[in-house]
């Protein structure tokens, strides 16, 4: 029984329960399960992700401080990797994940006490020396008792030591081993454990001139290590290996410099220590081809190589490695053949582009380049983006030894609209430059899905190209030819001269994803059907049915994703989308069918309420035999509530179209935007040109190409509406 270090009340341990939050703990355990939720701990910043900060608690456990737990924006946090910080352990999950909370106290003196927590005990820092002394005394007494029991004399111990030295000859060039390396540590341990006996033994075996001559004769250079590959080092923990490859990342911590090395089989982190916080091997940079030797270890559960030597390769040695990497990457990255998920003309027309897109994505994974997927914040966009994500994440986990690699090397960001404009591109460039400077990451591959195939996106692509960042686009829109020169790969059936009315971006993306990772093909088979609001190709319905999804299940998932896409449209909602689209067998989370049914019911209620209002306020006009229903989208829709204007107009047009003889048009006119839906194809660019000619002072522009919308100045709204009606009457009559 002792007293609480803060209030002095009698307690069994060092602190009473009511004052646990007033003390800070230094954790010296070895497993997350040994942490105590509710306590505050000293930690070290390990790194950043978009969703929070990874913090090392002691030497063996890493937790996540989610951005939602911060009292400020994540971007404004001035922590650097290696900084000491103070956090609260909120929860330790069954899988070992540790949830951390924010602490407003970020200096040790702001806490009322400090304790050291081990796997079995906790004690005050001042008790540590007594603990170590007691341990030393116990060990010494144990050794003496052992010596007494064996009745061994000092002479016998010395003889035994000398015999041991005779049997264990020193390895060649033992003197050249650096301090702190395994051989040196082993030697030091032997001397320390022998005590005075070892000293006497060393004196008794002082080498003579003859011995030195013999040693020089026997000394030979150590044989060079044979090269091994990163995928083989898992079985070589504790061994020194030689790796050859490309440096794909460099980051400086408060301790070692961490190099990310990639070869033809994978990627591993290699720690090199000069002195605390000092850059090791400053001449080595990203993209250098190197040979590295070091010992394979486990670090926080991940494989890591403790670097002993690191040399930049030049000339023929460099070319040999580069050729090997390129050959292996090209062979592994390109699909052997293209096998679409189902028979579909629009997909068959772009099979070569699908293979090229899959190759580009696989290469990025193999080259340790981050992949950023930008997609429209619609049901089609989310399903398409999720298909790519489903294929890429397992490859990242396979190629990288870090447990958190997927958070560093893959990101899915929704777009506001279907144009990759300068705002989106600037955001991506800023993020990638910060990642390069902070984490030493390579420039990413940017994948545009359900967006970015028209000339309005070219400025954004040009900004990426200035930094040599690659881009590819997968889109069902009527694309512009100029886009093929702006991106590395374009998967756009319209460029192949195919009618795109019966294809969705999700159908295209799911086919690309199936060739990125054939192991997840079965997971993707129902996704194309989910993305169709009507006229789903029979081949995709059959594919979904074979995967266990009936038409009701498909419809519920589409509606649920559409609703969730609206809320916090700037976030990827990764876990929620996974639950909706792919199911979940964990007992503590809802099954995806139940979740989808629940959310889709909300979708239908909200949509039907808005549709009733819209139908009552339609203004129907007849122009040259064309029926046009006009809706004032600012006056008769809730701009900041679900559904969005586009989704509402789509649903309104589908419902009213079937009651009216064609040609039929639904025209949504807001204060500065005009959207058109028609039973016959309408080229919105041509419509915009006609409006601009009729109302030259309206500042008319078209956003999103032939399938986009018209923007104009609010002061010319009435004139723009009348000009649009006249142009539609002439075009569709």
mmCIF file of N, CA, C and O in Angstrom, residues 567-641:
data_model
loop_
_atom_site.group_PDB
_atom_site.id
_atom_site.type_symbol
_atom_site.label_atom_id
_atom_site.label_comp_id
_atom_site.label_asym_id
_atom_site.label_seq_id
_atom_site.Cartn_x
_atom_site.Cartn_y
_atom_site.Cartn_z
ATOM 1 N N UNK A 567 -23.831 14.118 -48.836
ATOM 2 C CA UNK A 567 -23.367 14.602 -47.538
ATOM 3 C C UNK A 567 -21.841 14.576 -47.465
ATOM 4 O O UNK A 567 -21.216 13.591 -47.824
ATOM 5 N N UNK A 568 -21.279 15.676 -46.990
ATOM 6 C CA UNK A 568 -19.821 15.824 -46.917
ATOM 7 C C UNK A 568 -19.197 15.343 -48.236
ATOM 8 O O UNK A 568 -18.342 14.470 -48.275
ATOM 9 N N UNK A 569 -19.642 15.974 -49.314
ATOM 10 C CA UNK A 569 -19.261 15.533 -50.660
ATOM 11 C C UNK A 569 -17.776 15.644 -50.930
ATOM 12 O O UNK A 569 -17.279 15.065 -51.898
ATOM 13 N N UNK A 570 -17.039 16.363 -50.074
ATOM 14 C CA UNK A 570 -15.601 16.507 -50.263
ATOM 15 C C UNK A 570 -14.821 15.354 -49.638
ATOM 16 O O UNK A 570 -13.605 15.298 -49.774
ATOM 17 N N UNK A 571 -15.513 14.445 -48.928
ATOM 18 C CA UNK A 571 -14.835 13.339 -48.256
ATOM 19 C C UNK A 571 -15.063 12.030 -48.991
ATOM 20 O O UNK A 571 -16.097 11.833 -49.646
ATOM 21 N N UNK A 572 -14.104 11.084 -48.830
ATOM 22 C CA UNK A 572 -14.235 9.816 -49.552
ATOM 23 C C UNK A 572 -15.210 8.849 -48.885
ATOM 24 O O UNK A 572 -15.763 7.976 -49.531
ATOM 25 N N UNK A 573 -15.428 8.991 -47.557
ATOM 26 C CA UNK A 573 -16.346 8.107 -46.820
ATOM 27 C C UNK A 573 -16.012 6.637 -47.096
ATOM 28 O O UNK A 573 -16.907 5.832 -47.359
ATOM 29 N N UNK A 574 -14.722 6.320 -47.026
ATOM 30 C CA UNK A 574 -14.250 5.008 -47.459
ATOM 31 C C UNK A 574 -14.972 3.863 -46.778
ATOM 32 O O UNK A 574 -15.491 2.953 -47.434
ATOM 33 N N UNK A 575 -15.022 3.862 -45.445
ATOM 34 C CA UNK A 575 -15.604 2.734 -44.729
ATOM 35 C C UNK A 575 -17.093 2.593 -45.019
ATOM 36 O O UNK A 575 -17.605 1.482 -45.185
ATOM 37 N N UNK A 576 -17.806 3.720 -45.086
ATOM 38 C CA UNK A 576 -19.243 3.677 -45.349
ATOM 39 C C UNK A 576 -19.520 3.141 -46.748
ATOM 40 O O UNK A 576 -20.415 2.306 -46.947
ATOM 41 N N UNK A 577 -18.765 3.600 -47.728
ATOM 42 C CA UNK A 577 -18.959 3.132 -49.101
ATOM 43 C C UNK A 577 -18.638 1.641 -49.209
ATOM 44 O O UNK A 577 -19.329 0.886 -49.903
ATOM 45 N N UNK A 578 -17.607 1.195 -48.498
ATOM 46 C CA UNK A 578 -17.275 -0.240 -48.494
ATOM 47 C C UNK A 578 -18.447 -1.045 -47.947
ATOM 48 O O UNK A 578 -18.840 -2.076 -48.510
ATOM 49 N N UNK A 579 -19.027 -0.577 -46.839
ATOM 50 C CA UNK A 579 -20.158 -1.297 -46.251
ATOM 51 C C UNK A 579 -21.345 -1.349 -47.209
ATOM 52 O O UNK A 579 -22.039 -2.367 -47.303
ATOM 53 N N UNK A 580 -21.602 -0.254 -47.921
ATOM 54 C CA UNK A 580 -22.742 -0.210 -48.829
ATOM 55 C C UNK A 580 -22.547 -1.098 -50.046
ATOM 56 O O UNK A 580 -23.473 -1.784 -50.486
ATOM 57 N N UNK A 581 -21.348 -1.096 -50.592
ATOM 58 C CA UNK A 581 -21.132 -1.758 -51.876
ATOM 59 C C UNK A 581 -20.619 -3.190 -51.777
ATOM 60 O O UNK A 581 -20.914 -4.018 -52.635
ATOM 61 N N UNK A 582 -19.852 -3.480 -50.742
ATOM 62 C CA UNK A 582 -19.169 -4.776 -50.720
ATOM 63 C C UNK A 582 -19.554 -5.678 -49.565
ATOM 64 O O UNK A 582 -19.103 -6.815 -49.502
ATOM 65 N N UNK A 583 -20.342 -5.191 -48.618
ATOM 66 C CA UNK A 583 -20.738 -6.046 -47.514
ATOM 67 C C UNK A 583 -19.684 -6.091 -46.440
ATOM 68 O O UNK A 583 -18.558 -5.662 -46.619
ATOM 69 N N UNK A 584 -20.088 -6.655 -45.287
ATOM 70 C CA UNK A 584 -19.172 -6.725 -44.153
ATOM 71 C C UNK A 584 -19.642 -7.850 -43.250
ATOM 72 O O UNK A 584 -20.803 -7.925 -42.885
ATOM 73 N N UNK A 585 -18.705 -8.735 -42.880
ATOM 74 C CA UNK A 585 -19.052 -9.880 -42.043
ATOM 75 C C UNK A 585 -18.762 -9.656 -40.567
ATOM 76 O O UNK A 585 -18.962 -10.545 -39.753
ATOM 77 N N UNK A 586 -18.233 -8.474 -40.214
ATOM 78 C CA UNK A 586 -17.921 -8.221 -38.815
ATOM 79 C C UNK A 586 -19.222 -7.997 -38.040
ATOM 80 O O UNK A 586 -20.094 -7.251 -38.447
ATOM 81 N N UNK A 587 -19.323 -8.634 -36.894
ATOM 82 C CA UNK A 587 -20.576 -8.619 -36.148
ATOM 83 C C UNK A 587 -20.917 -7.251 -35.577
ATOM 84 O O UNK A 587 -22.073 -6.972 -35.282
ATOM 85 N N UNK A 588 -19.894 -6.387 -35.404
ATOM 86 C CA UNK A 588 -20.152 -5.103 -34.779
ATOM 87 C C UNK A 588 -20.476 -4.005 -35.777
ATOM 88 O O UNK A 588 -20.579 -2.846 -35.426
ATOM 89 N N UNK A 589 -20.650 -4.370 -37.048
ATOM 90 C CA UNK A 589 -21.007 -3.380 -38.056
ATOM 91 C C UNK A 589 -22.207 -3.905 -38.846
ATOM 92 O O UNK A 589 -22.373 -5.117 -39.005
ATOM 93 N N UNK A 590 -23.067 -3.021 -39.363
ATOM 94 C CA UNK A 590 -24.277 -3.482 -40.055
ATOM 95 C C UNK A 590 -23.958 -4.201 -41.350
ATOM 96 O O UNK A 590 -23.009 -3.863 -42.044
ATOM 97 N N UNK A 591 -24.718 -5.224 -41.666
ATOM 98 C CA UNK A 591 -24.560 -5.889 -42.942
ATOM 99 C C UNK A 591 -24.974 -4.924 -44.037
ATOM 100 O O UNK A 591 -25.876 -4.113 -43.875
ATOM 101 N N UNK A 592 -24.339 -5.033 -45.206
ATOM 102 C CA UNK A 592 -24.535 -3.989 -46.205
ATOM 103 C C UNK A 592 -25.954 -3.959 -46.758
ATOM 104 O O UNK A 592 -26.452 -2.919 -47.141
ATOM 105 N N UNK A 593 -26.630 -5.121 -46.798
ATOM 106 C CA UNK A 593 -28.003 -5.126 -47.288
ATOM 107 C C UNK A 593 -28.922 -4.322 -46.398
ATOM 108 O O UNK A 593 -29.746 -3.523 -46.855
ATOM 109 N N UNK A 594 -28.807 -4.518 -45.075
ATOM 110 C CA UNK A 594 -29.635 -3.780 -44.128
ATOM 111 C C UNK A 594 -29.315 -2.290 -44.182
ATOM 112 O O UNK A 594 -30.211 -1.445 -44.127
ATOM 113 N N UNK A 595 -28.044 -1.969 -44.258
ATOM 114 C CA UNK A 595 -27.640 -0.572 -44.312
ATOM 115 C C UNK A 595 -28.148 0.090 -45.583
ATOM 116 O O UNK A 595 -28.694 1.198 -45.555
ATOM 117 N N UNK A 596 -27.985 -0.584 -46.724
ATOM 118 C CA UNK A 596 -28.423 -0.015 -47.998
ATOM 119 C C UNK A 596 -29.933 0.196 -48.014
ATOM 120 O O UNK A 596 -30.424 1.226 -48.488
ATOM 121 N N UNK A 597 -30.683 -0.765 -47.494
ATOM 122 C CA UNK A 597 -32.140 -0.632 -47.471
ATOM 123 C C UNK A 597 -32.561 0.561 -46.618
ATOM 124 O O UNK A 597 -33.469 1.319 -46.976
ATOM 125 N N UNK A 598 -31.907 0.724 -45.479
ATOM 126 C CA UNK A 598 -32.247 1.831 -44.576
ATOM 127 C C UNK A 598 -31.962 3.184 -45.228
ATOM 128 O O UNK A 598 -32.805 4.086 -45.196
ATOM 129 N N UNK A 599 -30.791 3.324 -45.822
ATOM 130 C CA UNK A 599 -30.409 4.611 -46.407
ATOM 131 C C UNK A 599 -31.222 4.893 -47.667
ATOM 132 O O UNK A 599 -31.617 6.035 -47.919
ATOM 133 N N UNK A 600 -31.480 3.867 -48.473
ATOM 134 C CA UNK A 600 -32.232 4.088 -49.715
ATOM 135 C C UNK A 600 -33.663 4.528 -49.424
ATOM 136 O O UNK A 600 -34.267 5.280 -50.202
ATOM 137 N N UNK A 601 -34.219 4.098 -48.306
ATOM 138 C CA UNK A 601 -35.562 4.545 -47.933
ATOM 139 C C UNK A 601 -35.561 6.054 -47.672
ATOM 140 O O UNK A 601 -36.488 6.774 -48.080
ATOM 141 N N UNK A 602 -34.515 6.534 -47.019
ATOM 142 C CA UNK A 602 -34.387 7.978 -46.813
ATOM 143 C C UNK A 602 -34.239 8.694 -48.156
ATOM 144 O O UNK A 602 -34.808 9.774 -48.360
ATOM 145 N N UNK A 603 -33.463 8.100 -49.051
ATOM 146 C CA UNK A 603 -33.279 8.680 -50.390
ATOM 147 C C UNK A 603 -34.626 8.886 -51.078
ATOM 148 O O UNK A 603 -34.929 9.968 -51.596
ATOM 149 N N UNK A 604 -35.449 7.854 -51.087
ATOM 150 C CA UNK A 604 -36.723 7.925 -51.802
ATOM 151 C C UNK A 604 -37.659 8.955 -51.167
ATOM 152 O O UNK A 604 -38.359 9.689 -51.863
ATOM 153 N N UNK A 605 -37.665 8.997 -49.841
ATOM 154 C CA UNK A 605 -38.533 9.973 -49.160
ATOM 155 C C UNK A 605 -38.128 11.404 -49.511
ATOM 156 O O UNK A 605 -38.982 12.248 -49.829
ATOM 157 N N UNK A 606 -36.840 11.689 -49.455
ATOM 158 C CA UNK A 606 -36.365 13.044 -49.727
ATOM 159 C C UNK A 606 -36.582 13.419 -51.190
ATOM 160 O O UNK A 606 -36.988 14.549 -51.503
ATOM 161 N N UNK A 607 -36.301 12.473 -52.097
ATOM 162 C CA UNK A 607 -36.444 12.772 -53.520
ATOM 163 C C UNK A 607 -37.904 12.995 -53.890
ATOM 164 O O UNK A 607 -38.241 13.934 -54.632
ATOM 165 N N UNK A 608 -38.790 12.145 -53.383
ATOM 166 C CA UNK A 608 -40.203 12.259 -53.748
ATOM 167 C C UNK A 608 -40.798 13.575 -53.252
ATOM 168 O O UNK A 608 -41.622 14.198 -53.941
ATOM 169 N N UNK A 609 -40.364 14.022 -52.082
ATOM 170 C CA UNK A 609 -40.853 15.307 -51.565
ATOM 171 C C UNK A 609 -40.482 16.449 -52.507
ATOM 172 O O UNK A 609 -41.310 17.317 -52.820
ATOM 173 N N UNK A 610 -39.268 16.456 -52.985
ATOM 174 C CA UNK A 610 -38.818 17.508 -53.899
ATOM 175 C C UNK A 610 -39.483 17.382 -55.270
ATOM 176 O O UNK A 610 -39.782 18.389 -55.923
ATOM 177 N N UNK A 611 -39.696 16.142 -55.716
ATOM 178 C CA UNK A 611 -40.331 15.944 -57.024
ATOM 179 C C UNK A 611 -41.757 16.468 -57.028
ATOM 180 O O UNK A 611 -42.222 17.058 -58.021
ATOM 181 N N UNK A 612 -42.467 16.267 -55.933
ATOM 182 C CA UNK A 612 -43.848 16.766 -55.859
ATOM 183 C C UNK A 612 -43.875 18.287 -56.026
ATOM 184 O O UNK A 612 -44.707 18.839 -56.758
ATOM 185 N N UNK A 613 -42.965 18.968 -55.347
ATOM 186 C CA UNK A 613 -42.891 20.422 -55.463
ATOM 187 C C UNK A 613 -42.529 20.839 -56.882
ATOM 188 O O UNK A 613 -43.122 21.777 -57.452
ATOM 189 N N UNK A 614 -41.555 20.138 -57.475
ATOM 190 C CA UNK A 614 -41.097 20.490 -58.823
ATOM 191 C C UNK A 614 -42.204 20.295 -59.855
ATOM 192 O O UNK A 614 -42.409 21.150 -60.733
ATOM 193 N N UNK A 615 -42.937 19.189 -59.773
ATOM 194 C CA UNK A 615 -44.002 18.915 -60.753
ATOM 195 C C UNK A 615 -45.075 20.004 -60.705
ATOM 196 O O UNK A 615 -45.618 20.411 -61.743
ATOM 197 N N UNK A 616 -45.386 20.467 -59.501
ATOM 198 C CA UNK A 616 -46.427 21.479 -59.357
ATOM 199 C C UNK A 616 -45.996 22.830 -59.921
ATOM 200 O O UNK A 616 -46.845 23.690 -60.192
ATOM 201 N N UNK A 617 -44.702 23.027 -60.098
ATOM 202 C CA UNK A 617 -44.204 24.331 -60.529
ATOM 203 C C UNK A 617 -43.534 24.291 -61.899
ATOM 204 O O UNK A 617 -42.800 25.215 -62.257
ATOM 205 N N UNK A 618 -43.802 23.244 -62.676
ATOM 206 C CA UNK A 618 -43.293 23.184 -64.037
ATOM 207 C C UNK A 618 -44.095 24.121 -64.936
ATOM 208 O O UNK A 618 -45.326 24.216 -64.838
ATOM 209 N N UNK A 619 -43.402 24.782 -65.825
ATOM 210 C CA UNK A 619 -44.040 25.624 -66.843
ATOM 211 C C UNK A 619 -43.828 24.933 -68.184
ATOM 212 O O UNK A 619 -42.696 24.786 -68.643
ATOM 213 N N UNK A 620 -44.917 24.463 -68.801
ATOM 214 C CA UNK A 620 -44.813 23.677 -70.035
ATOM 215 C C UNK A 620 -45.004 24.595 -71.238
ATOM 216 O O UNK A 620 -45.972 25.351 -71.321
ATOM 217 N N UNK A 621 -44.051 24.487 -72.178
ATOM 218 C CA UNK A 621 -44.079 25.304 -73.394
ATOM 219 C C UNK A 621 -44.006 24.383 -74.607
ATOM 220 O O UNK A 621 -43.301 23.366 -74.589
ATOM 221 N N UNK A 622 -44.717 24.756 -75.679
ATOM 222 C CA UNK A 622 -44.626 24.033 -76.940
ATOM 223 C C UNK A 622 -43.952 24.908 -77.981
ATOM 224 O O UNK A 622 -44.423 26.020 -78.254
ATOM 225 N N UNK A 623 -42.842 24.436 -78.563
ATOM 226 C CA UNK A 623 -42.088 25.239 -79.526
ATOM 227 C C UNK A 623 -41.761 24.366 -80.730
ATOM 228 O O UNK A 623 -41.005 23.384 -80.616
ATOM 229 N N UNK A 624 -42.371 24.702 -81.886
ATOM 230 C CA UNK A 624 -42.125 23.958 -83.131
ATOM 231 C C UNK A 624 -42.339 22.453 -82.954
ATOM 232 O O UNK A 624 -41.588 21.630 -83.466
ATOM 233 N N UNK A 625 -43.355 22.091 -82.182
ATOM 234 C CA UNK A 625 -43.665 20.685 -81.975
ATOM 235 C C UNK A 625 -42.840 20.021 -80.894
ATOM 236 O O UNK A 625 -42.990 18.818 -80.642
ATOM 237 N N UNK A 626 -41.987 20.785 -80.238
ATOM 238 C CA UNK A 626 -41.167 20.248 -79.143
ATOM 239 C C UNK A 626 -41.795 20.676 -77.823
ATOM 240 O O UNK A 626 -42.066 21.862 -77.608
ATOM 241 N N UNK A 627 -42.046 19.717 -76.936
ATOM 242 C CA UNK A 627 -42.597 20.025 -75.616
ATOM 243 C C UNK A 627 -41.444 20.266 -74.646
ATOM 244 O O UNK A 627 -40.564 19.410 -74.478
ATOM 245 N N UNK A 628 -41.470 21.441 -74.014
ATOM 246 C CA UNK A 628 -40.397 21.798 -73.072
ATOM 247 C C UNK A 628 -41.017 22.124 -71.718
ATOM 248 O O UNK A 628 -41.863 23.017 -71.612
ATOM 249 N N UNK A 629 -40.609 21.392 -70.694
ATOM 250 C CA UNK A 629 -41.024 21.697 -69.320
ATOM 251 C C UNK A 629 -39.908 22.480 -68.653
ATOM 252 O O UNK A 629 -38.770 22.008 -68.560
ATOM 253 N N UNK A 630 -40.237 23.693 -68.193
ATOM 254 C CA UNK A 630 -39.236 24.586 -67.610
ATOM 255 C C UNK A 630 -39.429 24.640 -66.096
ATOM 256 O O UNK A 630 -40.547 24.846 -65.609
ATOM 257 N N UNK A 631 -38.332 24.454 -65.356
ATOM 258 C CA UNK A 631 -38.376 24.545 -63.898
ATOM 259 C C UNK A 631 -37.411 25.625 -63.437
ATOM 260 O O UNK A 631 -36.235 25.632 -63.823
ATOM 261 N N UNK A 632 -37.928 26.555 -62.636
ATOM 262 C CA UNK A 632 -37.069 27.567 -62.022
ATOM 263 C C UNK A 632 -36.363 26.891 -60.848
ATOM 264 O O UNK A 632 -36.937 26.723 -59.768
ATOM 265 N N UNK A 633 -35.119 26.491 -61.059
ATOM 266 C CA UNK A 633 -34.421 25.670 -60.061
ATOM 267 C C UNK A 633 -33.986 26.455 -58.833
ATOM 268 O O UNK A 633 -33.658 25.856 -57.807
ATOM 269 N N UNK A 634 -33.973 27.768 -58.912
ATOM 270 C CA UNK A 634 -33.658 28.552 -57.715
ATOM 271 C C UNK A 634 -34.910 28.837 -56.893
ATOM 272 O O UNK A 634 -34.854 28.889 -55.660
ATOM 273 N N UNK A 635 -36.035 28.994 -57.568
ATOM 274 C CA UNK A 635 -37.273 29.334 -56.861
ATOM 275 C C UNK A 635 -37.967 28.109 -56.282
ATOM 276 O O UNK A 635 -38.620 28.194 -55.238
ATOM 277 N N UNK A 636 -37.825 26.937 -56.933
ATOM 278 C CA UNK A 636 -38.631 25.773 -56.536
ATOM 279 C C UNK A 636 -37.803 24.533 -56.203
ATOM 280 O O UNK A 636 -38.271 23.405 -56.350
ATOM 281 N N UNK A 637 -36.602 24.745 -55.767
ATOM 282 C CA UNK A 637 -35.796 23.648 -55.205
ATOM 283 C C UNK A 637 -35.060 24.195 -53.990
ATOM 284 O O UNK A 637 -34.857 25.400 -53.864
ATOM 285 N N UNK A 638 -34.670 23.287 -53.089
ATOM 286 C CA UNK A 638 -33.882 23.672 -51.932
ATOM 287 C C UNK A 638 -32.415 23.525 -52.298
ATOM 288 O O UNK A 638 -31.895 22.417 -52.406
ATOM 289 N N UNK A 639 -31.747 24.653 -52.506
ATOM 290 C CA UNK A 639 -30.378 24.632 -53.038
ATOM 291 C C UNK A 639 -29.427 23.860 -52.131
ATOM 292 O O UNK A 639 -28.528 23.182 -52.607
ATOM 293 N N UNK A 640 -29.611 23.959 -50.825
ATOM 294 C CA UNK A 640 -28.649 23.362 -49.909
ATOM 295 C C UNK A 640 -29.175 22.091 -49.233
ATOM 296 O O UNK A 640 -28.641 21.644 -48.233
ATOM 297 N N UNK A 641 -30.237 21.532 -49.772
ATOM 298 C CA UNK A 641 -30.765 20.265 -49.275
ATOM 299 C C UNK A 641 -30.707 19.219 -50.374
ATOM 300 O O UNK A 641 -30.652 19.535 -51.565
#
